[in-house]
Amino acid sequence: MTKTGADKMMIDSSYWILFIVVSILPIWASLKLQNTFNKYSRVRSLSGYTGEEAARRILMINHLGHIGIKPVRGSMTDHYNPIQKEIGLSQTVYSLNSIAAVSVAAHEVGHVLQEADHYNALTLRHKLLPVTRFADSAAIPMVFLGAITSFQGLAWIGIILFSFTTLFSLVTLPVEFNASKRAIVALSQSGILSDEELDGAKEVLNAAALTYVAGAAVSMMMLLRLILIYGGQNRD
């Protein structure tokens, strides 16, 4: 075996080991989030605020009372809709009084605060959203079509499109971490959680952030694999 061949085998082996590890991350992150959320869903906040009440209080303190809050079905379906100017809180958050509920509600308000402050990473994510939505549906089909037809140009267009989804996942990281940071400050300053309770809130929000880290890691590995495959074909 030539040195080049041995090096290639070592790179491939290292990649697949890393790929397997990274592929497990989303499962681990999801389980950790579920366990942490369930743990603190059973711990009532001393202030007595529900998720909806906590979100409303933080919004009012920041003069953002025009933002709507509504219950939405499911668990972990909490979100902020910047178009409708409305926060959606899941059934496990909206009407429940727990450290987990108020933490998640405050995180969603954190996105509202980012928008009000014109937070740069959030602005960039909004700009990337249209092309990312298109890339989500078109990138992989283009790559496969390019592979089937041996039209490498089409495959590379697919890879470039996929890179936008990876970029979007990376830009999402500072957005989510910053929203959690704003949530902790807001929960403390508003008196919704005591200093002792904030440790639980941080656990919940850190666990949620890990799911985004895992997603970004998987996206980067997939992009790397596509580049290695078609880059290798070009060298051959």
Short mmCIF file of C-alpha atoms in Angstrom, two decimals:
data_model
loop_
_atom_site.label_atom_id
_atom_site.label_comp_id
_atom_site.label_asym_id
_atom_site.label_seq_id
_atom_site.Cartn_x
_atom_site.Cartn_y
_atom_site.Cartn_z
CA MET A 1 0.00 0.00 0.00
CA THR A 2 1.35 3.43 -0.92
CA LYS A 3 1.83 6.16 1.63
CA THR A 4 -0.94 8.18 -0.02
CA GLY A 5 -3.32 5.22 0.21
CA ALA A 6 -2.46 4.65 3.88
CA ASP A 7 -2.98 8.33 4.64
CA LYS A 8 -6.37 8.25 2.91
CA MET A 9 -7.44 5.19 4.91
CA MET A 10 -6.37 6.89 8.14
CA ILE A 11 -8.31 10.04 7.25
CA ASP A 12 -11.41 8.00 6.36
CA SER A 13 -11.19 5.97 9.58
CA SER A 14 -10.75 9.10 11.69
CA TYR A 15 -13.66 10.75 9.92
CA TRP A 16 -16.03 7.84 10.51
CA ILE A 17 -15.11 7.59 14.18
CA LEU A 18 -15.73 11.29 14.56
CA PHE A 19 -18.94 11.04 12.50
CA ILE A 20 -20.32 8.29 14.75
CA VAL A 21 -19.52 10.31 17.86
CA VAL A 22 -21.10 13.46 16.42
CA SER A 23 -24.16 11.51 15.24
CA ILE A 24 -24.80 10.38 18.81
CA LEU A 25 -24.68 13.96 20.12
CA PRO A 26 -28.25 14.97 19.10
CA ILE A 27 -29.69 11.90 20.81
CA TRP A 28 -27.70 12.56 23.98
CA ALA A 29 -28.54 16.29 23.92
CA SER A 30 -32.26 15.59 23.43
CA LEU A 31 -32.33 13.11 26.32
CA LYS A 32 -30.43 15.52 28.56
CA LEU A 33 -32.83 18.34 27.75
CA GLN A 34 -35.87 16.15 28.40
CA ASN A 35 -34.49 14.90 31.71
CA THR A 36 -33.44 18.37 32.86
CA PHE A 37 -36.74 19.94 31.83
CA ASN A 38 -38.72 17.20 33.58
CA LYS A 39 -36.60 17.61 36.71
CA TYR A 40 -37.25 21.33 37.03
CA SER A 41 -40.85 21.04 35.86
CA ARG A 42 -41.46 19.41 39.24
CA VAL A 43 -39.87 22.33 41.11
CA ARG A 44 -42.31 25.19 41.69
CA SER A 45 -40.92 28.71 41.59
CA LEU A 46 -41.18 30.62 44.85
CA SER A 47 -42.66 33.66 43.11
CA GLY A 48 -45.63 31.64 41.86
CA TYR A 49 -45.39 32.92 38.27
CA THR A 50 -46.52 30.69 35.42
CA GLY A 51 -44.63 30.71 32.15
CA GLU A 52 -47.16 33.08 30.58
CA GLU A 53 -47.09 35.43 33.57
CA ALA A 54 -43.30 35.46 33.65
CA ALA A 55 -43.09 36.28 29.95
CA ARG A 56 -45.68 39.03 30.32
CA ARG A 57 -43.89 40.58 33.30
CA ILE A 58 -40.53 40.71 31.49
CA LEU A 59 -42.15 42.17 28.39
CA MET A 60 -43.92 44.86 30.40
CA ILE A 61 -40.73 45.80 32.28
CA ASN A 62 -39.00 46.27 28.92
CA HIS A 63 -41.91 48.29 27.45
CA LEU A 64 -42.80 45.52 25.00
CA GLY A 65 -46.37 44.94 26.08
CA HIS A 66 -47.58 44.89 22.47
CA ILE A 67 -46.04 41.43 21.98
CA GLY A 68 -48.69 38.71 22.09
CA ILE A 69 -48.45 35.46 24.04
CA LYS A 70 -50.47 32.38 23.16
CA PRO A 71 -50.52 28.69 24.13
CA VAL A 72 -49.45 26.18 21.49
CA ARG A 73 -49.81 22.43 21.37
CA GLY A 74 -47.05 20.00 22.18
CA SER A 75 -43.93 19.98 24.30
CA MET A 76 -40.76 21.91 23.46
CA THR A 77 -42.70 23.80 20.79
CA ASP A 78 -42.00 27.22 22.33
CA HIS A 79 -41.02 29.93 19.87
CA TYR A 80 -41.14 33.61 18.99
CA ASN A 81 -42.74 34.65 15.70
CA PRO A 82 -41.15 37.98 14.65
CA ILE A 83 -43.64 38.48 11.83
CA GLN A 84 -46.75 38.15 13.97
CA LYS A 85 -44.98 39.67 17.00
CA GLU A 86 -46.17 36.77 19.10
CA ILE A 87 -44.65 34.30 21.55
CA GLY A 88 -45.96 30.75 21.47
CA LEU A 89 -45.61 28.79 24.71
CA SER A 90 -46.14 25.03 24.87
CA GLN A 91 -48.58 23.25 27.14
CA THR A 92 -45.76 22.40 29.55
CA VAL A 93 -44.80 26.07 29.88
CA TYR A 94 -47.75 28.41 29.35
CA SER A 95 -49.89 27.73 32.43
CA LEU A 96 -47.47 25.89 34.70
CA ASN A 97 -45.63 27.36 37.66
CA SER A 98 -42.18 25.80 37.66
CA ILE A 99 -38.56 26.80 37.28
CA ALA A 100 -38.48 25.04 33.90
CA ALA A 101 -41.60 26.84 32.64
CA VAL A 102 -40.51 30.37 33.55
CA SER A 103 -36.98 29.71 32.23
CA VAL A 104 -38.20 28.64 28.80
CA ALA A 105 -40.71 31.50 28.68
CA ALA A 106 -37.99 34.00 29.56
CA HIS A 107 -35.76 32.55 26.84
CA GLU A 108 -38.42 33.26 24.21
CA VAL A 109 -38.73 36.80 25.53
CA GLY A 110 -34.96 36.96 25.15
CA HIS A 111 -35.47 36.72 21.38
CA VAL A 112 -37.91 39.64 21.56
CA LEU A 113 -35.28 41.65 23.43
CA GLN A 114 -32.71 40.77 20.77
CA GLU A 115 -35.03 42.03 18.07
CA ALA A 116 -35.67 45.26 19.96
CA ASP A 117 -31.91 45.77 20.37
CA HIS A 118 -31.20 44.89 16.70
CA TYR A 119 -28.86 42.11 17.82
CA ASN A 120 -26.47 41.49 14.91
CA ALA A 121 -26.50 37.69 14.96
CA LEU A 122 -30.31 37.64 14.97
CA THR A 123 -30.41 40.08 12.05
CA LEU A 124 -28.00 37.87 10.11
CA ARG A 125 -30.08 34.76 10.86
CA HIS A 126 -33.21 36.49 9.56
CA LYS A 127 -31.36 37.37 6.33
CA LEU A 128 -30.16 33.79 5.89
CA LEU A 129 -33.59 32.27 6.51
CA PRO A 130 -35.04 32.47 2.94
CA VAL A 131 -32.04 30.85 1.24
CA THR A 132 -31.75 28.32 4.08
CA ARG A 133 -35.35 27.22 3.61
CA PHE A 134 -34.69 26.68 -0.09
CA ALA A 135 -31.40 24.91 0.62
CA ASP A 136 -33.08 22.55 3.11
CA SER A 137 -35.28 21.16 0.37
CA ALA A 138 -32.96 21.44 -2.64
CA ALA A 139 -29.37 20.82 -1.51
CA ILE A 140 -29.31 17.04 -0.97
CA PRO A 141 -31.47 16.23 -4.05
CA MET A 142 -29.06 18.29 -6.16
CA VAL A 143 -26.07 16.44 -4.73
CA PHE A 144 -27.63 13.04 -5.45
CA LEU A 145 -28.78 14.08 -8.92
CA GLY A 146 -25.28 15.31 -9.68
CA ALA A 147 -23.86 11.98 -8.48
CA ILE A 148 -26.31 9.91 -10.53
CA THR A 149 -25.76 11.92 -13.72
CA SER A 150 -22.01 12.36 -13.12
CA PHE A 151 -22.62 16.11 -13.43
CA GLN A 152 -20.25 17.33 -10.72
CA GLY A 153 -21.20 20.95 -11.28
CA LEU A 154 -24.73 20.21 -10.10
CA ALA A 155 -23.39 18.30 -7.10
CA TRP A 156 -21.22 21.24 -6.11
CA ILE A 157 -24.18 23.60 -6.38
CA GLY A 158 -25.94 21.31 -3.93
CA ILE A 159 -22.93 21.38 -1.61
CA ILE A 160 -22.82 25.18 -1.74
CA LEU A 161 -26.52 25.29 -0.90
CA PHE A 162 -25.97 22.85 1.97
CA SER A 163 -23.23 25.13 3.30
CA PHE A 164 -25.92 27.77 3.87
CA THR A 165 -27.80 25.39 6.16
CA THR A 166 -24.56 24.80 8.06
CA LEU A 167 -23.90 28.52 8.28
CA PHE A 168 -27.44 29.05 9.55
CA SER A 169 -26.94 26.47 12.29
CA LEU A 170 -23.69 28.14 13.32
CA VAL A 171 -25.23 31.62 13.39
CA THR A 172 -28.06 30.19 15.49
CA LEU A 173 -25.63 29.32 18.30
CA PRO A 174 -24.83 32.87 19.47
CA VAL A 175 -28.49 33.79 19.02
CA GLU A 176 -29.64 31.01 21.35
CA PHE A 177 -26.87 31.48 23.92
CA ASN A 178 -27.49 35.22 24.02
CA ALA A 179 -31.25 34.75 24.44
CA SER A 180 -30.57 32.44 27.40
CA LYS A 181 -28.18 34.98 28.90
CA ARG A 182 -30.81 37.70 28.59
CA ALA A 183 -33.38 35.33 30.13
CA ILE A 184 -31.26 34.73 33.25
CA VAL A 185 -30.70 38.47 33.73
CA ALA A 186 -34.41 39.19 33.25
CA LEU A 187 -35.51 36.44 35.64
CA SER A 188 -33.18 37.83 38.29
CA GLN A 189 -33.91 41.53 37.83
CA SER A 190 -37.67 41.00 37.67
CA GLY A 191 -37.70 38.95 40.87
CA ILE A 192 -39.33 35.99 39.15
CA LEU A 193 -36.58 33.67 40.38
CA SER A 194 -34.34 33.96 43.42
CA ASP A 195 -30.57 33.61 43.18
CA GLU A 196 -30.82 30.02 44.40
CA GLU A 197 -33.44 29.18 41.76
CA LEU A 198 -31.34 30.66 38.96
CA ASP A 199 -29.00 27.67 39.09
CA GLY A 200 -31.90 25.46 37.99
CA ALA A 201 -32.83 27.91 35.25
CA LYS A 202 -29.27 27.85 33.94
CA GLU A 203 -29.33 24.04 33.88
CA VAL A 204 -32.51 24.05 31.80
CA LEU A 205 -31.30 26.66 29.33
CA ASN A 206 -27.82 25.14 29.01
CA ALA A 207 -29.39 21.77 28.23
CA ALA A 208 -31.55 23.41 25.56
CA ALA A 209 -28.50 25.11 24.06
CA LEU A 210 -26.72 21.76 23.73
CA THR A 211 -29.33 20.61 21.21
CA TYR A 212 -28.33 23.49 18.92
CA VAL A 213 -24.63 22.71 19.39
CA ALA A 214 -25.28 19.08 18.47
CA GLY A 215 -27.27 20.10 15.40
CA ALA A 216 -24.51 22.41 14.21
CA ALA A 217 -21.89 19.69 14.72
CA VAL A 218 -23.87 17.19 12.65
CA SER A 219 -24.38 19.75 9.88
CA MET A 220 -20.66 20.51 9.75
CA MET A 221 -19.79 16.81 9.57
CA MET A 222 -22.24 16.25 6.73
CA LEU A 223 -20.81 19.23 4.83
CA LEU A 224 -17.27 17.97 5.38
CA ARG A 225 -18.23 14.52 4.11
CA LEU A 226 -19.77 15.93 0.94
CA ILE A 227 -16.68 18.04 0.28
CA LEU A 228 -14.35 15.08 0.86
CA ILE A 229 -16.37 12.85 -1.49
CA TYR A 230 -16.55 15.27 -4.41
CA GLY A 231 -13.19 16.85 -3.73
CA GLY A 232 -11.69 13.38 -3.94
CA GLN A 233 -13.45 12.72 -7.24
CA ASN A 234 -11.99 15.89 -8.69
CA ARG A 235 -8.48 14.87 -7.62
CA ASP A 236 -8.94 11.44 -9.16
#
